Amino acid sequence: MPRGLPALPVGRRSRRALRGATQQTWRRPRGRGRRAGPGPDSSAFTMFGDLFEEDFSFISNNHCGKGKKSKPRESEPPAPRDSTNLSGIKNQGGTCYLNSLLQTLLFTPEFREALFSLGPEELGTLDDSRKPDAKVRIIPLQLQRLFAQLLLLDQQAASTTDLTESFGWGSHEEMRQHDVQELNRILFSALETSLVGTSGHDLINRLYHGIVVNQIVCKECKNVSERQEDFLDLTVAVKGVAGLEEALWNMYVEEEYFENDNLYRCGACDKLVEASKSAKLRKLPPFLTISLLRFNFDFEKCERYKETSCYTFPIQINLRPFCEQTEMDDSEYMYELFSVIIHKGGCYGGHYHVYIRDVDQLGNWQLQEEEDGLIEDKALRDTENGKETENPLAVLKGILSEEEAKQIPVDQLGQKLLEKKGVSWNKKYRKQYGALRKYLQNHPQIFQLSPDGNRVGLKETHKLLFKLDSRGRDLQSSPQKNDVQWNCEKTPPRPRATSAGCHWFDLNDSKVQPIKEKDLEKQFQGKESAYMLFYRKAQLKRPPEARGNPRYQIPEHLLNEMNAANTELQKKRAECDSASNGIDLHLHLSSCYKFHNGALHPSLSWKESVVDLTIDRRRTLGDLRQAVFQMLESWEGDMVLSMAKPLPAGLHLYQVLDGDELTLDGIGLADGADIFVWNGKEVGGTKVLTGPDHEPVVLNVLRLAEHNEGGKGQHFSEAQHVFSCSTSLGQLHSALAPAGGIILKNGSGAEGEAKNWEVFREEDMKETVRSVGLRDGCSVLILDSHDQSFVNVASGNLTAFTYDISWLQVKNFCGVEEEEKLVKITATIETVMSDIKMKAIRELQLEEELANESCLRPVNGNGKLLSPAAADVLPGFVLPEVPEDYTVKEAELKMGSLLGLCRGKAPASTQLFLYFMVGSDQNCSPEMEIVVEETASVRECLNLMLEKSGLSGDNWHLRRLDWCYEAGEALSQENATLKELNVCRGDTLVVTEGKLPEKGFLKIPIWWLKPSSHKKHGENAQDQVNGVTWKMDALQVSAAAAPPEPTHTGLDLCYAGRIEIAGEASLEDLKMQALTLPCCQEQVVPLPSFLRAWTVDSRRPGKLLRDNKQRLSDYRLGARVEICIEPLQEEENLGPHELLLRVQMGIPGERDYSDSRDLVWDISKECTTWALRQRVASHYCLPVDKIEIAKYFPERFEWLPISSWTQQISKRKRRKKQESLQSAPYHLKDGDIIGVKNLLLDDTKDFSTVRDDIGKEKQRQLALERKKSRQERVQDPFFPEERLPTKPRKPEVALSINVGVFR
């Protein structure tokens, strides 16, 4: 909902800096529908105004001080409705047949209103459904709620999960194949049962019940024998019939004669006689449902097939010729078509969608071609009426006169202007009339503004009616009670039909689009053709108040629920929009800073010197400047905003931000940017040099000391100095060695190791600090004249002992102070650790007696102690004590390593220093240490830990701590030693309550998917098919079994082991636990997002598992699921609308391909051939018309070219619906292989390879062997009754809906 402008918030700032200022207070279906029986279902993948200058509602203050504010990003809210203003239905995996029928029932107003007429007093409420013995009719309640959502909830597609759960369907049923005709009968039966004992008990019979009478007339006695049949839908033949009217004629007009050898026994004559048989429609229902028998059985081939011949059906039909009584008026027999359920595909798979006529005109029907025409007409009208439209006064008065409230927010007025006129104030009027708020202020005789200027209304004398819309719609409409809140920013003006109820829509799961009535003719024949027809009596007229009113006859409680849901949806969308476009800026105020030592430093604490501000990145720099002005009321003089960057020397300023009309995103302001607010000249009376040429650089200056305490190596003194990067070496020499001497630079390696010391020569003195490579943290050595004997001036290098100069940091962990003191110790790689410890004790001013009770242990910023080897891999953790007779080199310490001075002594070489905690929550259980023999068993170690933590009992077990600091792999072998289980010094174990879990956990086989070496054709081609290695041993296929099918191109699938994990664990937990398997531990994976998880289907990667935070139970993996893990080179977080393909470029002149690459394709907008070709061409930087692409089917060793016909069609036709590549015949899914041909180098369009030929030949030979084997077994007399094996197909399961008993 449009909101008013809140008061301008102000960020937290220094009271001292803002002294004197006025104190103020500011407050993601995919759908694969299939069927069992004579109606299939297959894949259908569901996809899922201008701003004003005075609007400061986009600014918020952060009271967290310095540091980037965390923005937890929850799942995105569902997309709002598109221009049709109609809602689709999400496909749960195989429910497109259900979606099509539900949309038909929804657009049957009489059915919908009859269902809504049943109140809670008859059906109960959903809140009572969980109460014991409560008689709640859940199915009609859920159907009511779904219909209300489809009519009123502002979302692109509604979910049927709650409804299918009320049916008693599980995850398997939602994926199972069913027939929409079968569902129609079963759903009506379930509704009849659910409504027993209510006023709606006859709902189905009242609307859909009809009667057919079958008559046999004796030719001799004229006796009539008749039998009456009830029907809810009529089933008509398709085979051999031209259309619906011919089929009805054959059924209800043509007579069948009993004569010659086929006589009829008459009950009255009591003998065989000639007779005629006929059928007639005795009672016609208000709504006639017709099912077409498109699926038949071929008895010669013993298989089903779909009848795709042409079968016409009329928009209007007169049923008088087919009825028993024909004397009534024609209107009693006229029916109009309003819904056509369409099946696309074959008899074993396909997809359902529905064409529906919008009887109540609830949707916005506008084809793209007509939209273009309307735009042109509007432009022409605007030109003709230029003088009138250029004056915004009448426009604004008309909008305000329509409002019931006296005043509305100014930004809401701007949004309503955008909605009504199709153009914003800024684009149309601002250049001539200025900002909207100023324009309103300049007309006080007409507009009345609130004291804060945020709300506006018309003065009483000007409350007149105005017509804004060029089509003449009156804006002064009476407000409706319980009006549903819509996103008026999104919904365009609704064009009306010239005749009532003649507009059609195609509702295809989540997608809704307008169609023309003549498009129905396309469904007469073919693989995509009509399957069910729904007619309504022409004399059924809708009341005027129902037209265009989705709220009509909806109960009060559902209106309130949808209102609340819409409010919550808009709130979430606003939060999502704010989260995606909001950036945090750190404003540094010049009054809180002083300039010294080459950089800016806060005069107060960092927290008090910075204001954290959140602003929309789409705002302009002028908006930001005005917001800062309003925050700093006491600011005087010019205000300059400069980009700043914290450096080791302090805060440094760069370019000045100019161009108030530019957006913050356009000038490159990123999230977390630092901005300095000052006058542009000086800070605290000191001139400040800005720009990259004056960056301050911190240098470590070393000098030789006069003594050597350690007995090994050389000792140095150290100090830090700051210089501008433009300082010349001559100036540096004068500052550091005024009495003469030489300066040497430390050429540090990539990891900060002190390697070579180079002398700055005389000719280098004109170079600058930056040009010679000196940067923050670099060390320079100053040698006076008496120290220069250590330098070989000719080579420019030091002699042997000095190139090993290094420095270490030591932090005191022995004290009880909250903040441990840190000192820096200079040493060489030959300095022993005992000398470093003694030096640190003196520098820290500790008692020297502590030397016998303390030790040094490497530490990182987290303060965690680890093993020495882990110090390199996980910098920032602390390892067990280093032996004191080790040198820096022997301890494998790097330059700048952080050591901790801790109490205690290092363990012996046969002992393990371990950490443990009870439970993985550090807040509840602190981490403890223990020293244990490496030969101790897991049970002995557990007992020692329980004893130290004061626990007892045998209801405990040990687990390793994974990299997310959570309990990971269990140490299940309690009698094994710690050494046998590879428990290392410094490891952390978790004492977990409970015995090792067995039930409730998933035991999942894990496969490792890794790239294999690409082999050219000719190299062991029999063992590899399209670059896929056949891993017989890894796949564990017996010799008698069928040969394994190949995996993806260039990938090996190797068995890694089996893990046990809770069903409530996340996908991230599964990935982390998989890495604990022995064959995966050698893999270096920094984060779980560097892993990709697939299900294993037919020994190949199947479904890609997205969203690391999702629970495993939500994937509905099943008991026999297998997972394969694929390592990645970079992080990957695929969204629900991103498709992962493996593309490989053909090698010109060879029937082979280069190694495959991963290609991520966003299909949220469209999943068409043209879009895929554009994405692939962009990936390879080739013109779209110079590539050919094809999908590979590895199970058949075949390539299916993806047609490029869309290149030749016009742009206007391209806007029309195109076939989704996720439907037949491509069924594109994650992991599919796409071959690419570069037509600039290779004009052959044959995508097959030598390996494909070999694979097909193997399949052909295998098929011949199987056929020969079957023939031999059939002819063998010892197997007379053995049946021939047939292709396995899933068993067909009858559809059912579970209903409670209400009699």
XYZ file of C-alpha atoms in Angstrom, residues 803-1303:
501
model
C 67.976 -11.981 5.264
C 66.182 -14.028 7.910
C 64.936 -10.993 9.819
C 61.364 -11.570 11.009
C 58.962 -10.309 13.641
C 56.305 -12.007 15.730
C 53.410 -10.849 17.876
C 52.841 -12.163 21.394
C 49.513 -11.819 23.222
C 49.148 -12.329 26.960
C 46.661 -15.063 27.890
C 47.965 -15.472 31.426
C 46.218 -12.475 32.961
C 42.642 -11.940 34.025
C 42.127 -8.604 32.274
C 39.310 -8.320 29.789
C 41.617 -7.038 27.048
C 44.890 -8.957 26.661
C 47.969 -6.894 25.959
C 49.809 -7.402 22.655
C 53.529 -6.794 22.004
C 55.668 -7.164 18.889
C 58.967 -9.079 19.099
C 61.676 -8.806 16.442
C 63.593 -12.006 15.741
C 65.248 -14.083 13.073
C 64.288 -17.534 11.937
C 67.096 -18.891 14.120
C 65.879 -17.263 17.340
C 64.779 -19.922 19.839
C 61.281 -19.850 21.309
C 62.564 -19.588 24.895
C 64.267 -16.288 24.061
C 61.102 -14.999 22.452
C 59.138 -15.998 25.551
C 61.557 -14.234 27.898
C 61.536 -11.112 25.728
C 57.722 -11.128 25.674
C 57.531 -11.512 29.475
C 59.753 -8.438 29.869
C 57.864 -6.417 27.265
C 54.542 -7.355 28.894
C 56.005 -6.396 32.317
C 55.203 -9.777 33.849
C 56.967 -11.614 36.642
C 59.945 -13.602 35.379
C 58.860 -16.555 37.551
C 56.097 -17.007 34.999
C 58.694 -18.392 32.576
C 58.576 -21.800 34.304
C 54.777 -21.928 34.275
C 53.979 -20.716 30.773
C 54.426 -21.608 27.133
C 53.929 -20.074 23.693
C 51.129 -21.188 21.425
C 50.251 -19.719 17.976
C 46.926 -17.848 18.014
C 44.651 -16.144 15.500
C 42.019 -13.454 15.799
C 39.409 -15.895 17.098
C 41.551 -16.922 20.054
C 41.242 -20.658 19.320
C 44.169 -23.056 19.953
C 45.069 -25.585 17.270
C 47.905 -27.752 16.046
C 50.949 -26.199 14.353
C 49.968 -27.624 10.974
C 46.543 -26.057 11.287
C 48.032 -22.643 11.929
C 48.884 -22.381 8.238
C 45.557 -23.718 6.972
C 43.366 -21.926 9.507
C 45.169 -18.733 10.395
C 43.893 -17.188 13.585
C 43.613 -20.259 15.810
C 45.940 -21.260 18.682
C 47.905 -24.502 18.652
C 49.274 -26.664 21.424
C 52.472 -25.475 23.012
C 55.583 -25.164 20.860
C 58.729 -26.814 22.337
C 60.911 -24.110 23.809
C 64.103 -25.385 22.191
C 62.600 -24.946 18.743
C 63.733 -22.075 16.582
C 61.265 -19.900 14.654
C 62.124 -21.897 11.552
C 61.610 -25.276 13.248
C 58.272 -24.096 14.660
C 57.188 -23.271 11.072
C 56.116 -19.772 12.031
C 55.574 -17.096 9.399
C 56.482 -13.449 9.593
C 53.903 -11.624 11.675
C 52.522 -14.803 13.305
C 50.538 -14.226 16.486
C 51.605 -16.210 19.563
C 49.767 -16.604 22.826
C 51.555 -16.640 26.172
C 49.521 -19.240 28.059
C 49.817 -21.030 31.359
C 50.758 -24.704 31.334
C 53.289 -26.922 29.647
C 53.273 -28.644 26.292
C 52.243 -32.308 26.249
C 54.646 -35.130 25.526
C 55.053 -36.477 22.023
C 52.808 -39.499 22.802
C 49.992 -37.381 24.192
C 47.202 -35.481 22.490
C 46.081 -32.024 23.491
C 42.321 -31.921 22.776
C 39.446 -29.501 23.213
C 35.964 -30.626 24.033
C 32.587 -29.158 24.831
C 29.307 -30.588 26.032
C 26.939 -29.856 23.167
C 27.881 -27.646 20.230
C 26.481 -24.415 21.738
C 29.343 -22.360 23.129
C 26.958 -20.110 25.024
C 25.639 -23.042 27.034
C 28.864 -25.013 27.436
C 32.353 -23.455 27.533
C 35.188 -25.151 25.709
C 37.490 -27.238 27.911
C 40.928 -28.785 27.405
C 42.271 -32.227 28.145
C 45.517 -34.140 27.641
C 45.107 -37.804 26.819
C 47.298 -40.603 25.498
C 46.914 -41.151 21.760
C 46.529 -44.891 22.436
C 43.447 -44.316 24.590
C 40.173 -45.639 23.220
C 37.185 -43.478 22.374
C 35.319 -44.786 25.434
C 38.300 -44.003 27.740
C 38.596 -40.519 26.279
C 34.858 -39.974 26.723
C 35.033 -41.063 30.361
C 37.886 -38.614 31.062
C 35.911 -35.787 29.463
C 32.758 -36.675 31.413
C 34.769 -36.760 34.633
C 36.318 -33.357 33.962
C 32.959 -31.796 33.072
C 31.228 -33.338 36.119
C 28.942 -35.634 34.175
C 28.249 -39.344 34.498
C 26.343 -42.152 32.869
C 26.661 -44.056 29.603
C 24.092 -42.048 27.656
C 26.788 -40.024 25.874
C 28.882 -40.290 22.743
C 31.614 -38.298 21.008
C 31.429 -36.399 17.751
C 33.932 -34.391 15.799
C 33.425 -30.663 15.410
C 32.809 -29.708 11.784
C 33.877 -26.508 10.074
C 30.635 -24.744 10.939
C 31.411 -25.313 14.619
C 28.635 -27.839 14.968
C 28.575 -31.478 15.985
C 29.558 -33.531 12.952
C 30.657 -37.126 12.391
C 30.149 -39.477 15.318
C 33.047 -41.545 16.668
C 31.030 -44.740 16.502
C 33.895 -47.220 17.104
C 34.148 -46.830 20.858
C 36.918 -49.441 21.217
C 39.149 -47.916 18.557
C 42.059 -45.747 19.678
C 42.203 -42.036 18.991
C 45.250 -42.614 16.814
C 43.405 -45.181 14.696
C 40.567 -42.721 14.124
C 43.007 -39.971 13.068
C 42.189 -37.736 16.019
C 44.974 -35.141 15.947
C 46.468 -32.797 18.498
C 44.315 -29.681 18.802
C 41.102 -31.308 17.523
C 37.813 -30.377 19.135
C 35.391 -33.100 20.129
C 31.774 -32.660 21.167
C 30.346 -34.663 24.041
C 26.828 -35.283 22.799
C 24.002 -36.547 24.947
C 22.365 -39.783 23.877
C 23.599 -42.997 22.400
C 24.592 -43.123 18.779
C 21.365 -42.554 16.871
C 20.027 -45.230 14.598
C 16.348 -44.482 14.084
C 15.123 -41.241 12.604
C 18.298 -40.812 10.610
C 18.790 -41.173 6.911
C 21.466 -43.550 5.722
C 22.442 -42.043 2.427
C 25.028 -43.511 0.029
C 27.309 -40.720 -1.135
C 28.943 -40.604 -4.555
C 31.696 -38.230 -5.565
C 31.244 -36.523 -8.916
C 34.535 -35.283 -10.290
C 35.793 -34.236 -13.708
C 37.543 -36.964 -15.664
C 40.330 -36.541 -18.157
C 38.882 -35.886 -21.588
C 39.767 -38.566 -24.115
C 39.733 -37.959 -27.809
C 37.882 -40.376 -30.019
C 39.943 -43.374 -30.784
C 41.417 -43.645 -27.288
C 39.668 -46.535 -25.595
C 36.450 -45.459 -27.179
C 34.834 -48.693 -26.110
C 35.350 -47.774 -22.444
C 34.119 -44.241 -22.775
C 31.022 -42.776 -24.325
C 31.058 -39.050 -25.009
C 33.774 -38.432 -22.475
C 31.988 -40.427 -19.775
C 33.950 -43.133 -18.031
C 32.150 -46.392 -17.316
C 33.142 -47.067 -13.711
C 32.217 -50.698 -13.201
C 34.044 -51.042 -9.922
C 32.930 -47.698 -8.560
C 29.334 -48.304 -9.492
C 29.435 -51.794 -8.031
C 27.579 -53.411 -10.915
C 27.755 -57.158 -11.096
C 28.797 -58.873 -14.311
C 25.339 -60.308 -14.779
C 23.639 -56.964 -14.454
C 23.028 -54.567 -17.272
C 25.976 -52.383 -18.182
C 25.953 -49.054 -16.376
C 24.568 -46.103 -18.196
C 26.989 -43.246 -18.761
C 27.004 -40.207 -16.529
C 27.417 -36.624 -17.647
C 30.049 -35.698 -20.144
C 33.509 -35.439 -18.681
C 32.452 -36.641 -15.217
C 33.332 -39.676 -13.129
C 30.889 -40.996 -10.532
C 32.764 -42.760 -7.739
C 31.293 -44.311 -4.613
C 32.504 -42.454 -1.507
C 30.679 -44.154 1.334
C 27.545 -43.890 3.409
C 26.552 -41.213 5.916
C 23.932 -41.148 8.630
C 22.115 -37.851 9.054
C 18.879 -36.618 10.576
C 16.001 -35.900 8.263
C 15.667 -32.465 9.865
C 19.256 -31.601 8.959
C 19.888 -29.111 6.181
C 21.478 -29.720 2.811
C 24.490 -27.803 4.121
C 24.809 -30.313 6.970
C 24.715 -33.166 4.470
C 27.490 -31.606 2.406
C 29.658 -31.044 5.456
C 29.101 -34.557 6.714
C 29.877 -35.961 3.265
C 33.258 -34.270 3.414
C 34.081 -36.301 6.512
C 34.084 -39.479 4.433
C 37.619 -40.849 3.975
C 37.833 -40.410 0.211
C 36.488 -36.837 0.444
C 38.796 -35.574 3.177
C 41.564 -34.878 0.682
C 39.328 -32.356 -1.033
C 39.965 -28.743 -0.021
C 36.531 -27.123 0.130
C 36.333 -23.748 1.904
C 32.527 -23.542 2.207
C 29.514 -25.789 1.544
C 28.507 -23.408 -1.260
C 31.538 -24.764 -3.160
C 29.713 -28.098 -3.432
C 26.829 -29.078 -5.670
C 24.493 -31.894 -4.609
C 22.513 -34.155 -6.967
C 20.297 -37.127 -6.466
C 21.489 -40.259 -8.255
C 19.006 -41.517 -10.820
C 19.829 -44.611 -12.898
C 23.477 -44.280 -11.945
C 23.573 -40.708 -13.257
C 23.125 -37.315 -11.581
C 19.409 -36.655 -11.477
C 17.734 -33.803 -9.615
C 19.821 -30.835 -8.496
C 19.278 -29.968 -4.826
C 19.128 -26.207 -4.282
C 19.178 -24.002 -1.162
C 21.779 -25.075 1.400
C 19.506 -24.035 4.286
C 16.577 -26.242 3.278
C 15.874 -29.324 5.359
C 16.407 -32.724 3.817
C 12.860 -33.715 4.713
C 11.545 -30.886 2.549
C 13.151 -32.429 -0.536
C 11.063 -35.604 -0.067
C 14.041 -37.690 -1.017
C 12.644 -41.055 -0.070
C 14.203 -43.970 1.786
C 16.382 -45.237 -1.073
C 17.823 -41.937 -2.243
C 21.476 -41.678 -3.181
C 23.350 -38.386 -3.331
C 26.361 -37.395 -5.390
C 28.514 -34.422 -4.459
C 30.253 -32.327 -7.106
C 33.104 -29.982 -6.084
C 33.136 -26.502 -7.623
C 35.848 -23.930 -8.266
C 33.694 -21.072 -6.999
C 30.680 -20.522 -4.803
C 27.263 -21.330 -6.208
C 23.833 -20.421 -4.875
C 21.372 -21.228 -7.636
C 17.972 -19.602 -7.462
C 14.697 -21.433 -8.143
C 14.541 -19.996 -11.671
C 18.126 -20.726 -12.693
C 18.810 -23.755 -14.877
C 22.233 -25.416 -14.825
C 23.342 -26.767 -18.179
C 26.606 -28.316 -19.349
C 27.618 -26.866 -22.703
C 30.389 -28.200 -24.922
C 31.719 -26.738 -28.150
C 32.220 -28.966 -31.159
C 35.784 -29.280 -32.438
C 35.885 -28.160 -36.108
C 36.802 -30.942 -38.498
C 36.373 -33.638 -35.851
C 33.398 -35.534 -34.565
C 34.266 -34.614 -31.018
C 33.726 -31.915 -28.400
C 35.898 -29.883 -26.081
C 35.488 -30.235 -22.334
C 32.072 -29.223 -21.056
C 31.451 -26.036 -19.114
C 28.751 -25.175 -16.642
C 26.242 -22.614 -17.898
C 23.702 -20.998 -15.558
C 20.614 -19.773 -17.424
C 17.946 -17.581 -15.805
C 14.569 -18.838 -17.051
C 12.375 -16.626 -14.854
C 11.243 -14.616 -17.892
C 11.145 -17.291 -20.573
C 12.472 -20.758 -21.297
C 12.344 -20.683 -25.058
C 14.629 -21.689 -27.887
C 15.449 -18.107 -28.718
C 16.385 -17.261 -25.128
C 18.645 -20.328 -24.846
C 20.385 -19.538 -28.121
C 21.028 -15.988 -26.941
C 22.451 -17.228 -23.630
C 24.747 -19.797 -25.279
C 25.909 -17.308 -27.908
C 26.669 -14.769 -25.182
C 28.602 -17.413 -23.245
C 30.847 -18.140 -26.234
C 30.881 -14.493 -27.500
C 29.440 -15.547 -30.888
C 26.606 -14.131 -33.017
C 23.287 -15.823 -32.359
C 22.823 -16.737 -36.019
C 26.259 -18.384 -36.188
C 25.623 -21.218 -33.755
C 23.558 -24.391 -33.745
C 22.675 -26.176 -30.518
C 21.335 -29.611 -29.629
C 20.442 -31.525 -26.476
C 22.182 -34.825 -25.808
C 20.267 -37.884 -24.617
C 23.018 -40.133 -23.222
C 20.720 -43.098 -22.658
C 20.020 -43.216 -26.414
C 23.328 -41.756 -27.654
C 21.280 -39.251 -29.639
C 21.368 -35.493 -30.205
C 18.140 -33.567 -30.681
C 18.741 -30.220 -32.448
C 17.042 -27.290 -30.759
C 15.245 -25.559 -33.607
C 16.259 -22.037 -34.586
C 13.053 -21.124 -36.421
C 12.511 -18.095 -34.188
C 15.357 -16.298 -35.946
C 13.211 -15.719 -39.009
C 9.982 -14.601 -37.367
C 9.081 -10.995 -36.741
C 9.550 -9.272 -33.421
C 5.797 -8.872 -32.975
C 5.159 -12.584 -33.470
C 8.015 -13.407 -31.139
C 6.049 -11.784 -28.339
C 3.501 -14.538 -28.604
C 3.726 -17.607 -26.443
C 6.571 -19.882 -27.413
C 6.997 -23.470 -26.432
C 8.910 -23.995 -23.217
C 12.012 -26.118 -23.592
C 11.059 -27.837 -20.349
C 8.133 -29.505 -22.060
C 8.175 -32.115 -24.802
C 10.236 -32.999 -26.734
C 13.267 -31.506 -24.986
C 12.248 -31.752 -21.314
C 15.215 -29.525 -20.449
C 16.394 -29.905 -16.865
C 19.420 -29.314 -14.667
C 22.579 -31.075 -15.806
C 21.509 -31.580 -19.415
C 24.274 -31.571 -22.028
C 24.025 -28.966 -24.768
C 26.244 -29.371 -27.822
C 27.247 -26.211 -29.680
C 28.383 -25.853 -33.297
C 30.291 -22.732 -34.363
C 29.060 -22.171 -37.921
C 31.904 -19.749 -38.566
C 34.343 -22.673 -38.359
C 32.194 -25.759 -38.803
C 29.138 -25.816 -41.085
C 28.298 -29.485 -40.433
C 25.106 -29.912 -38.478
C 25.778 -33.489 -37.429
C 26.185 -33.415 -33.645
C 26.945 -37.129 -33.226
C 30.397 -38.437 -32.336
C 32.308 -41.641 -32.933
C 31.444 -42.671 -29.398
C 27.748 -42.252 -30.203
C 28.119 -44.626 -33.143
C 29.843 -47.166 -30.902
C 27.185 -46.757 -28.210
C 24.325 -47.211 -30.668
C 26.016 -50.265 -32.150
C 26.364 -51.762 -28.677
C 22.705 -51.087 -27.976
C 21.710 -52.656 -31.295
C 23.807 -55.761 -30.616
C 22.374 -56.011 -27.107
C 18.814 -55.713 -28.459
C 19.494 -58.449 -31.031
C 20.916 -60.739 -28.350
C 17.884 -60.155 -26.127
C 15.497 -60.808 -29.008
C 17.337 -63.964 -29.931
C 17.314 -65.101 -26.314
C 13.545 -64.509 -26.061
C 12.866 -66.467 -29.242
C 14.956 -69.390 -28.005
C 13.136 -69.410 -24.674
C 9.724 -69.290 -26.364
C 10.612 -72.234 -28.563
C 12.067 -74.170 -25.653
C 9.490 -76.800 -24.555
C 10.730 -76.601 -20.984
C 9.439 -73.014 -20.730
C 5.995 -73.231 -22.349
C 4.256 -70.653 -20.187
C 7.036 -68.152 -19.768
C 5.933 -64.713 -20.836
C 8.089 -62.399 -22.902
C 9.632 -59.590 -20.871
C 8.163 -56.187 -21.585
C 9.467 -52.697 -21.050
C 8.974 -51.849 -17.379
C 6.427 -49.158 -16.694
C 5.256 -47.794 -13.395
C 1.998 -49.350 -12.224
C -1.084 -47.225 -12.635
C -2.608 -46.302 -9.293
C -6.245 -45.328 -8.947
C -6.907 -41.743 -7.916
C -8.633 -41.304 -4.570
C -9.661 -38.511 -2.206
C -10.123 -39.263 1.475
C -13.281 -37.760 2.990
C -14.498 -37.854 6.562
C -17.891 -39.210 7.628
C -20.536 -36.528 8.196
C -23.741 -38.512 8.185
